CSV table of C-alpha atoms and ligand atoms in Angstrom, one decimal:
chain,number,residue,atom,x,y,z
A,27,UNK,CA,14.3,47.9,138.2
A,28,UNK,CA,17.8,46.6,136.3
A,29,UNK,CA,17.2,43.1,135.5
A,30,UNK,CA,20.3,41.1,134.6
A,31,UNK,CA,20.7,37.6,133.2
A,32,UNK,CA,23.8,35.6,132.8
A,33,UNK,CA,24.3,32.4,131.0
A,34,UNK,CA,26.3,31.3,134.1
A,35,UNK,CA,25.5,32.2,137.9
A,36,UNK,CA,29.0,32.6,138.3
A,37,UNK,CA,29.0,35.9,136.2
A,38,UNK,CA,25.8,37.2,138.7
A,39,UNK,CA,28.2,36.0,141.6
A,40,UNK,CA,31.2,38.3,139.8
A,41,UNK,CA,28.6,41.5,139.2
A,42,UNK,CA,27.4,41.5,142.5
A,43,UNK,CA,31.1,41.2,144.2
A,44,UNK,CA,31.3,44.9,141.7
A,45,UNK,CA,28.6,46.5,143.6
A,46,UNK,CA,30.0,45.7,147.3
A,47,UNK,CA,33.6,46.7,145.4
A,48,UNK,CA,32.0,50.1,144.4
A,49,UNK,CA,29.9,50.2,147.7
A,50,UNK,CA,33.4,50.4,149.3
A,51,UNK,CA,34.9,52.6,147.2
A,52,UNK,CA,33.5,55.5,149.0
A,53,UNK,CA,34.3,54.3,152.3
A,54,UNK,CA,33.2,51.5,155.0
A,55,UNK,CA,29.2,50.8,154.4
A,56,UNK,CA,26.3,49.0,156.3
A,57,UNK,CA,25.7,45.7,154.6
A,58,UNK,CA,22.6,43.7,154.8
A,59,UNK,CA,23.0,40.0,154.3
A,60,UNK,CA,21.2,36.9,153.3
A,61,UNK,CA,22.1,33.3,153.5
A,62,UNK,CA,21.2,30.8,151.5
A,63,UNK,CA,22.6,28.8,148.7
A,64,UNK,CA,22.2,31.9,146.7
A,65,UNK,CA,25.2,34.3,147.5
A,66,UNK,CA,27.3,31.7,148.3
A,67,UNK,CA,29.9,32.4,145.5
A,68,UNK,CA,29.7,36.2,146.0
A,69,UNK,CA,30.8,35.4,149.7
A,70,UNK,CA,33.4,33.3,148.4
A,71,UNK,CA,34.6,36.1,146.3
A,72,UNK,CA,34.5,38.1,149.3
A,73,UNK,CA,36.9,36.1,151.2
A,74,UNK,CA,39.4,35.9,148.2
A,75,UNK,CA,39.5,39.5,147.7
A,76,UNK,CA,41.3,41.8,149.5
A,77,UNK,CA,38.4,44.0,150.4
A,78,UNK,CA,38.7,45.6,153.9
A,79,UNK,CA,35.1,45.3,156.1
A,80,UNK,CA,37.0,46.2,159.3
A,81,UNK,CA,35.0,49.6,159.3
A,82,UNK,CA,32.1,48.2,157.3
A,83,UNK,CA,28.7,47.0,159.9
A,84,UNK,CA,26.9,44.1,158.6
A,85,UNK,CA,23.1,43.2,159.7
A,86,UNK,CA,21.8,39.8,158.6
A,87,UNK,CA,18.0,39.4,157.6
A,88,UNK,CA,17.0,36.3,159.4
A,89,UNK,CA,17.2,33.6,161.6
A,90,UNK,CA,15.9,30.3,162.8
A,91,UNK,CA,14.3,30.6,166.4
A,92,UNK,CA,15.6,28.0,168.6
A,93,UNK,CA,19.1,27.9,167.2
A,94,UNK,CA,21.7,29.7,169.1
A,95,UNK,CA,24.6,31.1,167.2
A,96,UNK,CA,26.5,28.2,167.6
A,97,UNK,CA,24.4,25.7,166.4
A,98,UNK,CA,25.9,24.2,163.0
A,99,UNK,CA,22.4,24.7,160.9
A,100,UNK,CA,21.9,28.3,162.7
A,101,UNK,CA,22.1,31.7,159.8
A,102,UNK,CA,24.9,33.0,162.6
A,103,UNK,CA,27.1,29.5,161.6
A,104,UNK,CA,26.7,29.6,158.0
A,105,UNK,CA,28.1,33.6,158.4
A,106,UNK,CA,30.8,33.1,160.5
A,107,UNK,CA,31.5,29.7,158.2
A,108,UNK,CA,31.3,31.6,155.1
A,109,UNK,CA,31.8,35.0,155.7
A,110,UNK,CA,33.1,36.7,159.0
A,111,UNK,CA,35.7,34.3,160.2
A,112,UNK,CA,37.4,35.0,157.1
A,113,UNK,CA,36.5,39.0,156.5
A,114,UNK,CA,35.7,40.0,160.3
A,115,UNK,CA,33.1,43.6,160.1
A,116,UNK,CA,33.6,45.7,163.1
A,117,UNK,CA,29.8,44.7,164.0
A,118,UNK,CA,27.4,41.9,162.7
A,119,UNK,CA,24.3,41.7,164.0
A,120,UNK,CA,21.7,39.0,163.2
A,121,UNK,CA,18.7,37.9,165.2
A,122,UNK,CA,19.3,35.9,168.2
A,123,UNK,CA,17.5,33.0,167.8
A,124,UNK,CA,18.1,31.7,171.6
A,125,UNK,CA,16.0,34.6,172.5
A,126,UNK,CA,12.9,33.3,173.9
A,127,UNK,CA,11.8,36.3,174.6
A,128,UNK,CA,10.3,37.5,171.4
A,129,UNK,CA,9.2,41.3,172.6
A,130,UNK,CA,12.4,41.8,173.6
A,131,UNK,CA,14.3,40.4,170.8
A,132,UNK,CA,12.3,42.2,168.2
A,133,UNK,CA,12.8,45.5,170.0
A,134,UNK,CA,16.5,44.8,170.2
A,135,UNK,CA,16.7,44.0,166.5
A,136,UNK,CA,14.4,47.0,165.4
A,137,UNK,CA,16.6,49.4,167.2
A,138,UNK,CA,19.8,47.8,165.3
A,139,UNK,CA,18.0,48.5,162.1
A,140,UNK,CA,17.3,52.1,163.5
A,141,UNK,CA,21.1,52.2,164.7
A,142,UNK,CA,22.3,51.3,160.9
A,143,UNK,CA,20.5,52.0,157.7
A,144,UNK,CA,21.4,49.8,155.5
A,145,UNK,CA,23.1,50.7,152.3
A,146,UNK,CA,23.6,47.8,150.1
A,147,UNK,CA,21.1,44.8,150.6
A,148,UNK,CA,21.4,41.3,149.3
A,149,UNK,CA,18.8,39.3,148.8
A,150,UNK,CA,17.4,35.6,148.1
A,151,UNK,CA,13.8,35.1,147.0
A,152,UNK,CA,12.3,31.9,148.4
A,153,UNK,CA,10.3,29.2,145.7
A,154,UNK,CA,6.5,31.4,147.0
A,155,UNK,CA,8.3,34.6,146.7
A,156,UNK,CA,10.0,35.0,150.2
A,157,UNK,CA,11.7,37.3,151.1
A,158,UNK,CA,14.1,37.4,154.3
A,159,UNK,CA,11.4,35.2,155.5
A,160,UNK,CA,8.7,37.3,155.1
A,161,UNK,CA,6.2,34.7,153.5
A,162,UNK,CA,3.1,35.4,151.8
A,163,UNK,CA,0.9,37.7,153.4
A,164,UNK,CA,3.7,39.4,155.4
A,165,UNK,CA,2.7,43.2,155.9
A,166,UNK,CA,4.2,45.4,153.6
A,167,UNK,CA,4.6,47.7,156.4
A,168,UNK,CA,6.2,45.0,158.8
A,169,UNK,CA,9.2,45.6,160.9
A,170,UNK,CA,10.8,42.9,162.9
A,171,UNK,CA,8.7,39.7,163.5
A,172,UNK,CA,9.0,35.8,164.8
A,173,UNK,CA,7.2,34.7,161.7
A,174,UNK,CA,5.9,31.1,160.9
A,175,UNK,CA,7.3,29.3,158.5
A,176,UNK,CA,5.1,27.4,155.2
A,177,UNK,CA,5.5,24.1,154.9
A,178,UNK,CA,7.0,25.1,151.4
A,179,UNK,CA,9.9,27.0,152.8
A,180,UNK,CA,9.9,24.3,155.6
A,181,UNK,CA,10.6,21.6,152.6
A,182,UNK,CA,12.6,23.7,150.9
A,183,UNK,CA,14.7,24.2,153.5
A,184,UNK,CA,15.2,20.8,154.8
A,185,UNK,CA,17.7,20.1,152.6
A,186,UNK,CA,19.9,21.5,155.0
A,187,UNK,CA,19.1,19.4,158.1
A,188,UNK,CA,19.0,15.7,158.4
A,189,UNK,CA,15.7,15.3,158.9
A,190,UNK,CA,12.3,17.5,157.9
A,191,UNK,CA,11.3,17.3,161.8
A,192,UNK,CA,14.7,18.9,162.8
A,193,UNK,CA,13.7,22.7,160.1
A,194,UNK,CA,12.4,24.9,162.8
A,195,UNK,CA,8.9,26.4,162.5
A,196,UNK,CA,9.7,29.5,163.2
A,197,UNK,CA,12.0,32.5,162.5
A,198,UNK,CA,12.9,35.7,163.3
A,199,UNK,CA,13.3,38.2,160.2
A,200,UNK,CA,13.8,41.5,159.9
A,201,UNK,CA,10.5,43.0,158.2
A,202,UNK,CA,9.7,44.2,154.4
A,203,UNK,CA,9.5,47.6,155.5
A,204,UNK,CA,13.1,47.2,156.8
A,205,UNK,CA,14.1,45.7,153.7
A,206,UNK,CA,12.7,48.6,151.6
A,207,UNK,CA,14.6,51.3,153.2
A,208,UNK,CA,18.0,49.9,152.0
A,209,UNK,CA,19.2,52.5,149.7
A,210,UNK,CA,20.5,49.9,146.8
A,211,UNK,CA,19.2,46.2,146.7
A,212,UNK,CA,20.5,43.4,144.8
A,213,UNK,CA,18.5,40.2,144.5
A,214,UNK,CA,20.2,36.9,143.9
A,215,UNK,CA,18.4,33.8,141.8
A,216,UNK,CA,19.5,31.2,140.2
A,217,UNK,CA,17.4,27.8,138.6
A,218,UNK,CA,13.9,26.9,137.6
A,219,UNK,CA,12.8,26.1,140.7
A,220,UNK,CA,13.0,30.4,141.0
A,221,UNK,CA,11.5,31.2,138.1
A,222,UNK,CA,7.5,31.7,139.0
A,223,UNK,CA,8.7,34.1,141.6
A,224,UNK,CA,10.9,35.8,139.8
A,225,UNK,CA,7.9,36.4,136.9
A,226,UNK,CA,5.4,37.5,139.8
A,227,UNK,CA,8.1,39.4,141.0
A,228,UNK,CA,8.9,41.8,137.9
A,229,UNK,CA,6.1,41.1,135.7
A,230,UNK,CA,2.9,40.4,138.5
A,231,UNK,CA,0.3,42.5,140.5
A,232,UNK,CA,1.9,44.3,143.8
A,233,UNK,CA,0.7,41.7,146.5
A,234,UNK,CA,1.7,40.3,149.8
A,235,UNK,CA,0.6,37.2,148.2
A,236,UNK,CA,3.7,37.0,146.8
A,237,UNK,CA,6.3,39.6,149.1
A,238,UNK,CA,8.9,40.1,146.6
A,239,UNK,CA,6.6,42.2,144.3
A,240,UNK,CA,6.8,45.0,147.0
A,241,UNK,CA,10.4,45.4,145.2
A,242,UNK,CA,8.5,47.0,141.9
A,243,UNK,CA,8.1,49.9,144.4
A,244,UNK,CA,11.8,50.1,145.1
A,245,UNK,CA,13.8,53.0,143.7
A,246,UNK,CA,17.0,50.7,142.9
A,247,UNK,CA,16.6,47.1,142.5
A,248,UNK,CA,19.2,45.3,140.5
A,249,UNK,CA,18.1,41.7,139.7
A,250,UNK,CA,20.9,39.4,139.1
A,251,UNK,CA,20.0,35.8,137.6
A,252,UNK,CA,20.7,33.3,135.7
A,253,UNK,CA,18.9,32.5,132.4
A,254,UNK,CA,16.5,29.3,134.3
A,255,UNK,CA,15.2,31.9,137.2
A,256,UNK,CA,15.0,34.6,134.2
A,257,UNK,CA,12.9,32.1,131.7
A,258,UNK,CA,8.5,33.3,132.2
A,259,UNK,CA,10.1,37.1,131.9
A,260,UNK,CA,9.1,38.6,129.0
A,261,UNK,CA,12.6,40.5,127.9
B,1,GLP,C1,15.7,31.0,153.1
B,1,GLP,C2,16.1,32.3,153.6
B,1,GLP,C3,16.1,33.4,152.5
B,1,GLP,C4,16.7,32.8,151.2
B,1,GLP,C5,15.9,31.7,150.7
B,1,GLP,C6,16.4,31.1,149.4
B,1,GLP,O1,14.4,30.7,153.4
B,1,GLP,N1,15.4,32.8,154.7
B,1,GLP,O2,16.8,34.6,152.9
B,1,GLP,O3,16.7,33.9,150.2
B,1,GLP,O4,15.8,30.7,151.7
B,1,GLP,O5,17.4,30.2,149.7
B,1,GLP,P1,18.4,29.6,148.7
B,1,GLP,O6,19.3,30.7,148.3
B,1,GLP,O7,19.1,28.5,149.4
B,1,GLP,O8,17.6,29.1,147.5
């Protein structure tokens, strides 16, 4: 596993920009994509650049259930917001979190994985070690699932929303087995509140207790962080 730190986030932002700038270099690619607070700035940096994802697929990791694609605190809204209005791929799939149907929708979004193998994955980790949103005591093994949210991630994440009761519960996310098959993955994290996970990440046991750690077992993991997530490692 590369692990690299950065006095500023910014400078993690710029690096991982490089990889989807080298990742292109060799032709249009299957991203996978995250959303977050985390790679805001690299998306950003997307849509200033004058990098061409016209033949390039995107799949996104996750999504809230119950919030259609158009709803303003959907995953689907931050992308188009942040991403694909300004740098249209010629697909993007994400989870559809209107689907009510959960068999279905997880078949649909397995075979999407299945259609596209993903070549350069980026990633948030959660405060517990999320990943996607594959909480603690996810199956390494998993594929697609409607997954539960914690009420950590649930707190976390209600930054976002006006009111705790408005986070939804649940989520659709794309499983760790999924995740693991990406041929490169880069992982995002930034801030204190980041830097238990990151530790248990690198430096703990392999666990589902804490889902990140399945990433030790990755062939080509490069961590990007800034020095506050990066302060329990020992370097
Ligand atoms: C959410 C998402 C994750 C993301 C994590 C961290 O729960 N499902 O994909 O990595 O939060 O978010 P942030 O980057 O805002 O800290």
């Amino acid at each position: 596993m590369e692990i690299l730190v950065y006095d500023q986030f910014d400078a993690a932002s710029d690096k991982a920009f490089d990889f989807f700038v080298q990742a292109l270099a060799t032709g249009p690619k299957t991203f996978g994509l995250a959303t977050g607070s985390t790679p805001e700035a690299l998306y950003q940096r997307l849509v200033e650049s004058d990098l061409d994802f016209s033949q390039s697929v995107s799949v996104n990791l996750d999504e809230y259930y119950g919030l259609s694609s158009d709803h303003p605190k959907s995953y689907h809204y931050f992308m188009n917001q942040h991403l694909f209005q300004h740098k249209p791929f010629k697909h993007s799939y994400l989870p559809d979190g209107d689907q009510t149907d959960s068999d279905y929708e997880i078949k649909r979004y397995n075979q999407v994985l299945a259609d596209n193998p993903i070549d350069l994955q980026i990633l948030g980790i959660g405060s517990n070690g999320h990943i996607g949103f594959n909480e603690p005591g996810a199956p390494f093994d998993g594929l697609t699932q409607l997954v539960d949210l914690t009420p950590s991630t649930i707190e976390a994440n209600k930054r976002f929303f006006d009111r705790v009761e408005d986070v939804p519960t649940q989520a659709y996310s794309m499983g760790i087995a999924s995740i693991m098959s990406a041929k490169k993955i880069i992982l995002m994290a930034y801030g204190e509140k980041k830097a238990d996970a990151i530790y248990g990440l690198v430096e703990g046991p392999v666990t589902p207790d804490l889902p990140a750690s399945i990433l030790q077992r990755h062939p080509d993991v490069t961590l990007l962080l800034d020095k506050a997530a990066a302060a329990k490692l020992h370097l």
